[in-house]
mmCIF file of C-alpha atoms and ligand atoms in Angstrom:
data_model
loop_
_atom_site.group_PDB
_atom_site.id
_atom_site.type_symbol
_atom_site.label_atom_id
_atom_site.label_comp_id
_atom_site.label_asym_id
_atom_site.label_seq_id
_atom_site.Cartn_x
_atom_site.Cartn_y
_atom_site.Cartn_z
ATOM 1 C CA UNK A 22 135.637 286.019 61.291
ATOM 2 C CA UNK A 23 133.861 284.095 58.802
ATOM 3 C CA UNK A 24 135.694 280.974 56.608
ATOM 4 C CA UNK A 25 136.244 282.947 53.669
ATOM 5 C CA UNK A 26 138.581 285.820 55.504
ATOM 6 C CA UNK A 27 140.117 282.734 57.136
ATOM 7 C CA UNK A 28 141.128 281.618 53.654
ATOM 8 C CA UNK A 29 142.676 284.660 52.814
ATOM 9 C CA UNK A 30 143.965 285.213 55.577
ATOM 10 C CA UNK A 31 145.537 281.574 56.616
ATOM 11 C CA UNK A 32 149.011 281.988 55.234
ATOM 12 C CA UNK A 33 149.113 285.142 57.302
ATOM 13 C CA UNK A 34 147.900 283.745 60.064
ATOM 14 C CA UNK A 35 149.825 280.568 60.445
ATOM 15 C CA UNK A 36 153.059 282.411 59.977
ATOM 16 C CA UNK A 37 152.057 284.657 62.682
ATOM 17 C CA UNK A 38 150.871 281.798 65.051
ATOM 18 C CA UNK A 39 154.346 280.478 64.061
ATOM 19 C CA UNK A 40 156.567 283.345 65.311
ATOM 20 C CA UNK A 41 154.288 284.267 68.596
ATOM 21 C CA UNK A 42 153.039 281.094 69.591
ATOM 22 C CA UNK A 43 149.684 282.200 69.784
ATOM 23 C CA UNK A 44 147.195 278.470 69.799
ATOM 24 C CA UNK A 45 144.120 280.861 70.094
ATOM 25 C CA UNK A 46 142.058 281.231 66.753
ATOM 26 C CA UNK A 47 139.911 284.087 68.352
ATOM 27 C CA UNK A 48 142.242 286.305 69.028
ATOM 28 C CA UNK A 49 141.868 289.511 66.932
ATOM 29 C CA UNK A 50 144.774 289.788 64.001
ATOM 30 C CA UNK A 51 143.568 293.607 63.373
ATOM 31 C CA UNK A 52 147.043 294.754 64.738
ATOM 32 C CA UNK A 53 145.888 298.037 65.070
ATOM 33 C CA UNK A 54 144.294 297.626 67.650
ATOM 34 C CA UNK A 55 146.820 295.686 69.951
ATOM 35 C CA UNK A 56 145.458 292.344 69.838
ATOM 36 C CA UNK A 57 142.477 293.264 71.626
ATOM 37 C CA UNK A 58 139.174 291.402 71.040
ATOM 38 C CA UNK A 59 136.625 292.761 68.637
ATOM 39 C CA UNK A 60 132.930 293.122 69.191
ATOM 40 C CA UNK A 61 130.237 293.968 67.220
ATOM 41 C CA UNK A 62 127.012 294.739 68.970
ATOM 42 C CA UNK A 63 123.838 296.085 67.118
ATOM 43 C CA UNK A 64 121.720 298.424 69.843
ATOM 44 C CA UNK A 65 123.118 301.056 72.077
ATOM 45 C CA UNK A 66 122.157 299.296 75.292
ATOM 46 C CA UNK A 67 124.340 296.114 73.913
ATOM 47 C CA UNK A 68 127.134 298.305 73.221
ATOM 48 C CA UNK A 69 127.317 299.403 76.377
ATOM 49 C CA UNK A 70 126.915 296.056 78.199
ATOM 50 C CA UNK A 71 129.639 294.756 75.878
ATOM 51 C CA UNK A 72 132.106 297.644 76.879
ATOM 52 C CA UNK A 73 131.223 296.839 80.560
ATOM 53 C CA UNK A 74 131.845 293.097 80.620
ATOM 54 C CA UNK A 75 134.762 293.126 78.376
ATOM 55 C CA UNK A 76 136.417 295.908 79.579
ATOM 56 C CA UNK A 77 140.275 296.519 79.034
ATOM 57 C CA UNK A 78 140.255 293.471 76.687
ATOM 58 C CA UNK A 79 137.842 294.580 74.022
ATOM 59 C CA UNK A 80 137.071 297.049 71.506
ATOM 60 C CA UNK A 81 133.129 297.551 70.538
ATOM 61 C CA UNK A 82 131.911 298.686 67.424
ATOM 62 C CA UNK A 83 128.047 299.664 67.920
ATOM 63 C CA UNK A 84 125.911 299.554 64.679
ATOM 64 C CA UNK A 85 123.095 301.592 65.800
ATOM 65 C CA UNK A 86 123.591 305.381 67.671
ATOM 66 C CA UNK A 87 121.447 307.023 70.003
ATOM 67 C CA UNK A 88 117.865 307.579 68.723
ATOM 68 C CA UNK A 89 117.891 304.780 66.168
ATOM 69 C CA UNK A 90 114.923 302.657 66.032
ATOM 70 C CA UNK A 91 116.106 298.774 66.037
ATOM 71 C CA UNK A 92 113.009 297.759 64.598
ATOM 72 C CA UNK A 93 112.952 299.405 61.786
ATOM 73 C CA UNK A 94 117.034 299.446 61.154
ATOM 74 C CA UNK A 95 118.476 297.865 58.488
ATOM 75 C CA UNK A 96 121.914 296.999 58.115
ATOM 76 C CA UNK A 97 123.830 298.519 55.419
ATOM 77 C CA UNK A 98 126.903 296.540 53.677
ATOM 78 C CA UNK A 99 129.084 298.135 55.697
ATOM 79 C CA UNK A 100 127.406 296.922 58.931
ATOM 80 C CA UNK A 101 127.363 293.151 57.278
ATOM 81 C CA UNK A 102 131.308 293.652 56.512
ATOM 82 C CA UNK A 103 131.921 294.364 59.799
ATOM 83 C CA UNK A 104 130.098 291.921 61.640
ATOM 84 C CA UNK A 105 131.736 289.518 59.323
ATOM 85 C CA UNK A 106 135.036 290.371 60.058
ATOM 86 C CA UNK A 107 134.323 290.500 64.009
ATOM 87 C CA UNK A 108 135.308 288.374 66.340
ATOM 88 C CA UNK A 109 132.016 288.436 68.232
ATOM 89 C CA UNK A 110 128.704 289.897 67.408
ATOM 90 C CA UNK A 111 125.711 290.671 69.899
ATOM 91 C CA UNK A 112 122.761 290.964 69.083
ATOM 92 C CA UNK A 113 119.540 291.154 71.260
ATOM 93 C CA UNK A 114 117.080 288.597 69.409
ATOM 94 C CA UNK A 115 113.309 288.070 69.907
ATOM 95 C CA UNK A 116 112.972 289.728 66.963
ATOM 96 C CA UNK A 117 114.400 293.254 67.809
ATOM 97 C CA UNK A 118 116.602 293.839 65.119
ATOM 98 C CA UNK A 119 113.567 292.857 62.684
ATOM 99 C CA UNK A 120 115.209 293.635 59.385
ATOM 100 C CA UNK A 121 118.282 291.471 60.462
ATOM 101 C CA UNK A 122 117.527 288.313 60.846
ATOM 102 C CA UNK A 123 118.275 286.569 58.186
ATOM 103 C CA UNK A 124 121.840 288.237 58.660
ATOM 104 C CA UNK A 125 122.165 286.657 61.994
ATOM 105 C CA UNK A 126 121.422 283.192 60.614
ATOM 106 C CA UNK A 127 124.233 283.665 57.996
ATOM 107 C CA UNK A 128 126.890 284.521 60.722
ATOM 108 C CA UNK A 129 126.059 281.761 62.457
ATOM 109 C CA UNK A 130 126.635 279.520 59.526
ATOM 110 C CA UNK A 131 130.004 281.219 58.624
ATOM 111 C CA UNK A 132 130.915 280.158 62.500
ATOM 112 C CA UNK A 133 131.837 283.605 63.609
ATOM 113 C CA UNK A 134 131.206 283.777 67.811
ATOM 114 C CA UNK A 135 127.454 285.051 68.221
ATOM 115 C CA UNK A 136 125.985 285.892 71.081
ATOM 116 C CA UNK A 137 122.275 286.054 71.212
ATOM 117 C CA UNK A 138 120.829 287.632 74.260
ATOM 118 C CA UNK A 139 117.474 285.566 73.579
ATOM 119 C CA UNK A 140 119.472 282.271 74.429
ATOM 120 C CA UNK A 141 120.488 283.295 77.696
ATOM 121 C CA UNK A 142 117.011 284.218 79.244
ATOM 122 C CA UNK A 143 114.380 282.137 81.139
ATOM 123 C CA UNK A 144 111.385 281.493 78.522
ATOM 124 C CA UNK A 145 109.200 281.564 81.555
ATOM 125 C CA UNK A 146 109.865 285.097 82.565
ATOM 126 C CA UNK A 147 109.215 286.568 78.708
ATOM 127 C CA UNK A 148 106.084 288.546 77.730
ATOM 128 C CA UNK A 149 103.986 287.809 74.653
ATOM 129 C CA UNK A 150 104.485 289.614 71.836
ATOM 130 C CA UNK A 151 100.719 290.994 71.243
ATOM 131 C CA UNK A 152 98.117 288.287 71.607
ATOM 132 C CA UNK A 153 100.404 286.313 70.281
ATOM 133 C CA UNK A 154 101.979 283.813 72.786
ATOM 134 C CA UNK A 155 104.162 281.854 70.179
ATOM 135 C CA UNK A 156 106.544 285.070 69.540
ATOM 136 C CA UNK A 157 108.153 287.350 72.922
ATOM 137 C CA UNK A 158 108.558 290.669 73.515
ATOM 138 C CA UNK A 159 111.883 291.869 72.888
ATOM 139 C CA UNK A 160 112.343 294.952 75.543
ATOM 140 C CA UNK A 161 113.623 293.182 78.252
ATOM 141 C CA UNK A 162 116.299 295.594 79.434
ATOM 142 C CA UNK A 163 113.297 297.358 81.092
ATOM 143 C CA UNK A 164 113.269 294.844 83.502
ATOM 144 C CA UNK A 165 116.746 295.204 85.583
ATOM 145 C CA UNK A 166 116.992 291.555 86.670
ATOM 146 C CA UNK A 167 116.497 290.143 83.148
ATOM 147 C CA UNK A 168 119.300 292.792 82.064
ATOM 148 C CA UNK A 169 121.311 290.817 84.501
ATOM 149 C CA UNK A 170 120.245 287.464 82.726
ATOM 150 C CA UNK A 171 122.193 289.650 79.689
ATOM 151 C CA UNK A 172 125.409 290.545 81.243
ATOM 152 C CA UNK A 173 126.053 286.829 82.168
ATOM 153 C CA UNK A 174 125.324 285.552 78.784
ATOM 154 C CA UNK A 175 127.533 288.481 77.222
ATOM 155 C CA UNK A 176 130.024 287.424 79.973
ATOM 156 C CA UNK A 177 130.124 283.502 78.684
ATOM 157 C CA UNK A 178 130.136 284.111 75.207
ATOM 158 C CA UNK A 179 133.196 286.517 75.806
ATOM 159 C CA UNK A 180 134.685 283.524 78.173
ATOM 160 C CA UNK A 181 134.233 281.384 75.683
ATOM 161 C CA UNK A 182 135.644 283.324 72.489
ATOM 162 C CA UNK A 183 138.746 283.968 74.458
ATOM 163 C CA UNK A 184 139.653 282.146 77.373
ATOM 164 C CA UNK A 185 142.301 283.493 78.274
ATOM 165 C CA UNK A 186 140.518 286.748 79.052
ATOM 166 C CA UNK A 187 137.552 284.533 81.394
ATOM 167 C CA UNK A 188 138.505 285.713 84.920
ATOM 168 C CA UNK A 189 138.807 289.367 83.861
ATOM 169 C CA UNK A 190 135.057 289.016 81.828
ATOM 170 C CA UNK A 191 133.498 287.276 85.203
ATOM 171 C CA UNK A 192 134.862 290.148 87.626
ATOM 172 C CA UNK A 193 133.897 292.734 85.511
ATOM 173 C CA UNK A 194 130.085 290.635 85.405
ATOM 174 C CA UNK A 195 130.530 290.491 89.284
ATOM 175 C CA UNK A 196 131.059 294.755 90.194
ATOM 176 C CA UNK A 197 128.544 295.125 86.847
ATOM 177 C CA UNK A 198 125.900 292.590 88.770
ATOM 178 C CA UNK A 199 126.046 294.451 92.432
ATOM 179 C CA UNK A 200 125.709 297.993 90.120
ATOM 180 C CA UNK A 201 122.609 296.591 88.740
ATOM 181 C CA UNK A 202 121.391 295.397 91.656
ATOM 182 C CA UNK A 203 121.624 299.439 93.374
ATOM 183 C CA UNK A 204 119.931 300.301 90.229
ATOM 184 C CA UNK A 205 116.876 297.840 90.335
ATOM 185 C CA UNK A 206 116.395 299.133 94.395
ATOM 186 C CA UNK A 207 116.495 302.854 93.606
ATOM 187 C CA UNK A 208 113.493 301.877 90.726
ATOM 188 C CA UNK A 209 111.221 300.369 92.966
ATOM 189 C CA UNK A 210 112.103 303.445 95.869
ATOM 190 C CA UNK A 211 111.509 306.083 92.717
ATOM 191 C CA UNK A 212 108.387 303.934 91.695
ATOM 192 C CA UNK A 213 106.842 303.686 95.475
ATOM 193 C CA UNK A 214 106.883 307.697 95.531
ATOM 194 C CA UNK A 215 103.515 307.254 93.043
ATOM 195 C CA UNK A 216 100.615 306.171 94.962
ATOM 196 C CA UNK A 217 99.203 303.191 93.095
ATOM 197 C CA UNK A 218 96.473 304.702 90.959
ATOM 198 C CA UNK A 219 98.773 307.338 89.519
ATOM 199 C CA UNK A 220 101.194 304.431 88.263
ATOM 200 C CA UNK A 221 100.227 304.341 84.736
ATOM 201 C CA UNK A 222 102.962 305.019 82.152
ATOM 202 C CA UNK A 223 101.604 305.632 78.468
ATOM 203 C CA UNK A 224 103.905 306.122 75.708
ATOM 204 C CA UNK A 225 104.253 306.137 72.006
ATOM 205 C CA UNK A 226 105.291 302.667 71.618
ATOM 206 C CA UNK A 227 104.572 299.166 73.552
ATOM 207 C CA UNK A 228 108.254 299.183 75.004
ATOM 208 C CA UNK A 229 107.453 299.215 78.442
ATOM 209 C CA UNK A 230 105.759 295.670 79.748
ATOM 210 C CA UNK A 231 108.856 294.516 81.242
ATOM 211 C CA UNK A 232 108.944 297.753 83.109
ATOM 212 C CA UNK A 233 105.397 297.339 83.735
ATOM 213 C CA UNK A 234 105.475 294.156 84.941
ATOM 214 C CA UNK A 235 108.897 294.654 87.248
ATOM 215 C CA UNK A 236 108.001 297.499 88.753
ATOM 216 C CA UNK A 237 104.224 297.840 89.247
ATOM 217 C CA UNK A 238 102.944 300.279 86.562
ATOM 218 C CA UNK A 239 100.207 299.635 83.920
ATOM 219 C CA UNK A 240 101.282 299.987 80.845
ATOM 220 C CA UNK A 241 99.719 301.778 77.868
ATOM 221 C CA UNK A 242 101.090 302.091 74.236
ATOM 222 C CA UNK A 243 99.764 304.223 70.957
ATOM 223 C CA UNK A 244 101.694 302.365 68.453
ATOM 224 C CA UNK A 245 102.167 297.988 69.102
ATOM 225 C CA UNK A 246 105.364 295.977 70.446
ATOM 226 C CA UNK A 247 107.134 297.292 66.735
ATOM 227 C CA UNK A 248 107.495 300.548 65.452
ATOM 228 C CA UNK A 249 106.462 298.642 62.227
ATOM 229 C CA UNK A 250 102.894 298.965 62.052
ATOM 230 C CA UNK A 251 101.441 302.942 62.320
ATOM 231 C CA UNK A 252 98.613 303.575 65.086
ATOM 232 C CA UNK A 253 95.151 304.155 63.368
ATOM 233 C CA UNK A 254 92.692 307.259 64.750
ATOM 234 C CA UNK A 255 90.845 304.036 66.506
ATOM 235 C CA UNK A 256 93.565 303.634 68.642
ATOM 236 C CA UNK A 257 94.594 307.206 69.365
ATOM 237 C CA UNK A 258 90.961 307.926 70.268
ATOM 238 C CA UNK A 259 90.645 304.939 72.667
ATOM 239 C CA UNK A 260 93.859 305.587 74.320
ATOM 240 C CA UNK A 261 92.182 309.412 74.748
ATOM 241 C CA UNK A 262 89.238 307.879 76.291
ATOM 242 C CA UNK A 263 91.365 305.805 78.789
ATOM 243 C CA UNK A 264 93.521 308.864 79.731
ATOM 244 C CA UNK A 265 90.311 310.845 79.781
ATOM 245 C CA UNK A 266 89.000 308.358 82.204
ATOM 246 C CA UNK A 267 91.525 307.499 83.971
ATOM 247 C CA UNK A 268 92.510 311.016 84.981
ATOM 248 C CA UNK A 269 96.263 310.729 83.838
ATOM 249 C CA UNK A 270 97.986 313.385 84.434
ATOM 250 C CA UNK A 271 101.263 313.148 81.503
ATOM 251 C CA UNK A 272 102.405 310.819 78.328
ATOM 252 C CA UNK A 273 105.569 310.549 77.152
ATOM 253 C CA UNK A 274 107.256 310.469 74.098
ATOM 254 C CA UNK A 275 110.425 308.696 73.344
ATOM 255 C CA UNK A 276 114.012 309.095 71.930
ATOM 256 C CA UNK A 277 113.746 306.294 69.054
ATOM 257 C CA UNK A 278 110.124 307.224 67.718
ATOM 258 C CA UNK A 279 109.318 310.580 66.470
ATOM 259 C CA UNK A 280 107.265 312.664 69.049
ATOM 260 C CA UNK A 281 104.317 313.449 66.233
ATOM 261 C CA UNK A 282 102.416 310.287 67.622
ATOM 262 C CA UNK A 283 102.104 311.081 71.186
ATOM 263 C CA UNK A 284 101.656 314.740 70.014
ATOM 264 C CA UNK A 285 98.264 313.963 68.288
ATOM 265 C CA UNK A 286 97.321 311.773 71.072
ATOM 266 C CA UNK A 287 97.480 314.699 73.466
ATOM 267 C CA UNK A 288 95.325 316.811 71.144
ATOM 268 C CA UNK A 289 92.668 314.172 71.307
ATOM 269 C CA UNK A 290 92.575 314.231 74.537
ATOM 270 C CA UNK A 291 92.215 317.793 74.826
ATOM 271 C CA UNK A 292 89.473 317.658 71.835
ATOM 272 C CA UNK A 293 87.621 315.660 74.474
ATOM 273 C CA UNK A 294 88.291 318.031 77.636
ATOM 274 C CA UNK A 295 90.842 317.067 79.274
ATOM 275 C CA UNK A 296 94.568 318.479 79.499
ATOM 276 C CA UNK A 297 97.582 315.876 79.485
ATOM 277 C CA UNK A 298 100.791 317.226 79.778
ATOM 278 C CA UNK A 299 104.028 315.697 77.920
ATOM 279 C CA UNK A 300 105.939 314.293 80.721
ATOM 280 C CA UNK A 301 109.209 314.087 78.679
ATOM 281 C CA UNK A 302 111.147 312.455 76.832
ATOM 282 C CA UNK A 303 111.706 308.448 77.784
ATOM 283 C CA UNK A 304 114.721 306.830 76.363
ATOM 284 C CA UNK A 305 112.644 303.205 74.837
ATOM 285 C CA UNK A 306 114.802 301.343 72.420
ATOM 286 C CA UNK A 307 118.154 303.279 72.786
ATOM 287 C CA UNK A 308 120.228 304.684 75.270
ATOM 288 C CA UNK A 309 121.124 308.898 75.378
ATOM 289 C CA UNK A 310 123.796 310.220 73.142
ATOM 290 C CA UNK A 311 127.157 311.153 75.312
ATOM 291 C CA UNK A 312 125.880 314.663 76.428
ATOM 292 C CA UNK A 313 122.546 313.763 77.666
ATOM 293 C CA UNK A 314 123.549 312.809 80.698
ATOM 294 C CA UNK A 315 122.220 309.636 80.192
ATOM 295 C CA UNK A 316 124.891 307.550 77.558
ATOM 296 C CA UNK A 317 124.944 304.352 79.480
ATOM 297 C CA UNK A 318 122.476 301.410 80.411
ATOM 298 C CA UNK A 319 122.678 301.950 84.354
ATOM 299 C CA UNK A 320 122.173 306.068 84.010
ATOM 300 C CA UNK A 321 119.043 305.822 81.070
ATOM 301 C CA UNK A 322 116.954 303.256 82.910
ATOM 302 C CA UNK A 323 117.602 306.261 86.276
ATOM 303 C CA UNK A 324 116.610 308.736 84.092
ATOM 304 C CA UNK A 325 113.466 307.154 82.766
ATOM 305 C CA UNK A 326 111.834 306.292 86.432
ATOM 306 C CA UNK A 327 113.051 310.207 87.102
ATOM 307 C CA UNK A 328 111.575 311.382 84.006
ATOM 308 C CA UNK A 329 107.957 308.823 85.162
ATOM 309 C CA UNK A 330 107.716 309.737 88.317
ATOM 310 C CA UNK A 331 108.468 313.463 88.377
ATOM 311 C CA UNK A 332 105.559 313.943 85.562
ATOM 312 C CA UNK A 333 103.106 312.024 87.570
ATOM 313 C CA UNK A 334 103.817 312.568 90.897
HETATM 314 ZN ZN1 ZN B 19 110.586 298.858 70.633
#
């Protein structure tokens, strides 16, 4: 909640605090919604952590649905309203939610309870963003272990917006860390199926390094680390050439990026000779909507090394 609502809202408040004793100033006054704790986190894959970690105690609001792009997404004044009235907002960082930034910074200086993913990880493990080293790539749920690195920071922040709630957050970060865990093992069993030359994943945007790097694939995409800048014939007609080459046997398009990309890369490659089949559809920067079977963090990242392997086994 940002100062201004706490204006308004003080004479309310401290009558309330009054008659229930309450000494916590982060616990939600939407009585609607039973005093529970309310988070606001931008992607689908955030939403979903948030719901995991704070279980029973919180609601989550998620800005963006499935198939939204987070690089290109901006927020509308609805979105800023209700990250403003929030009691905690999540947000990935590293320059993921590229049209928000400058919203971020203003939460932060209205002291509402942000939790930046970014914060929480180990510098040393991020990927350059491009050739440039000074900015990081921002995909790193690809990479289970660093999506662990998430769930604790989402578990402090939530510890430290409401106290009260802290054992309940770390237990729920303890099952969610051991589920995770499972998840990372049956990757790298799906991944070792592919014999090493056939583990090369290209796709219609550079999402995938993390996933590269974690579990053994190179790593190929048509369009850059954002959705932001278009990929020029140049680059469809080398990535051709290197499927061409390199024998490849599918590409794959993905949920957040229209498939008309990947599309014309396929009928380069067959202008050149060489069939490529579309291997599927690869959920990149957003999780499945409820009926695809893949709605949650743990069952999209199973789904993707199904979706990989299957195409290029
Ligand atoms: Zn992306």
């Amino acid at each position: 909640m940002n100062h201004k609502m706490k204006g308004i809202l003080g004479a309310v408040l401290s009558f309330s605090i009054l008659l229930v004793g309450c000494s916590s100033p982060t616990v939600n006054t939407n009585s609607t919604e039973d005093n529970k704790l309310n988070i606001v986190a931008t992607t689908t894959m955030l939403a979903d952590l948030s719901t995991v970690i704070g279980g029973e105690r919180v609601t989550v609001d998620g800005l963006m649905g499935p198939g939204i792009d987070p690089h290109l997404y901006q927020a509308s004044a609805g979105d800023v309203s209700l990250m403003q009235q929030a009691d905690v907002v999540v947000y990935n960082g590293l320059h993921l939610e590229g049209k928000m930034g400058e919203i971020f910074e203003n939460l932060s200086g209205q002291g509402a309870a942000v939790i930046c993913i970014e914060e929480g990880l180990d510098e040393s493990k991020l990927l350059a963003w491009e050739d440039d080293s000074s900015v990081h790539d921002p995909h790193i749920w690809f990479d289970v272990s660093l999506w662990e690195a998430a769930a604790k920071t989402v578990a402090d922040g939530l510890s430290q917006a409401d106290p009260d709630g802290k054992s309940g957050y770390e237990a729920n970060l303890d099952a969610y860390l051991k589920e995770l865990e499972e998840t990372d093992t049956y990757i790298r069993n799906r991944a070792a199926e592919l014999p090493e030359k056939q583990r090369v994943l290209v796709t219609a945007h550079d999402a995938f390094q993390y996933f590269g790097k974690a579990y053994g694939f190179e790593v190929r995409g048509l369009q850059g680390i954002s959705t932001d800048a278009e990929a020029g014939t140049a680059d469809v007609s080398d990535l051709a050439n290197f499927i061409v080459e390199r024998q490849i046997k599918a590409i794959f398009v993905e949920s957040s990026v229209p498939p008309k990309t990947i599309e014309a890369l396929q009928a380069a490659v067959k202008a050149k000779g060489f069939d490529v089949a579309i291997g599927g559809e690869l959920y990149s920067d957003s999780l499945g909507d409820e009926d695809s079977g893949a709605g949650t963090y743990l069952l999209t990242v199973k789904a993707n090394i199904d979706t990989i392997v299957d195409a290029l086994k």
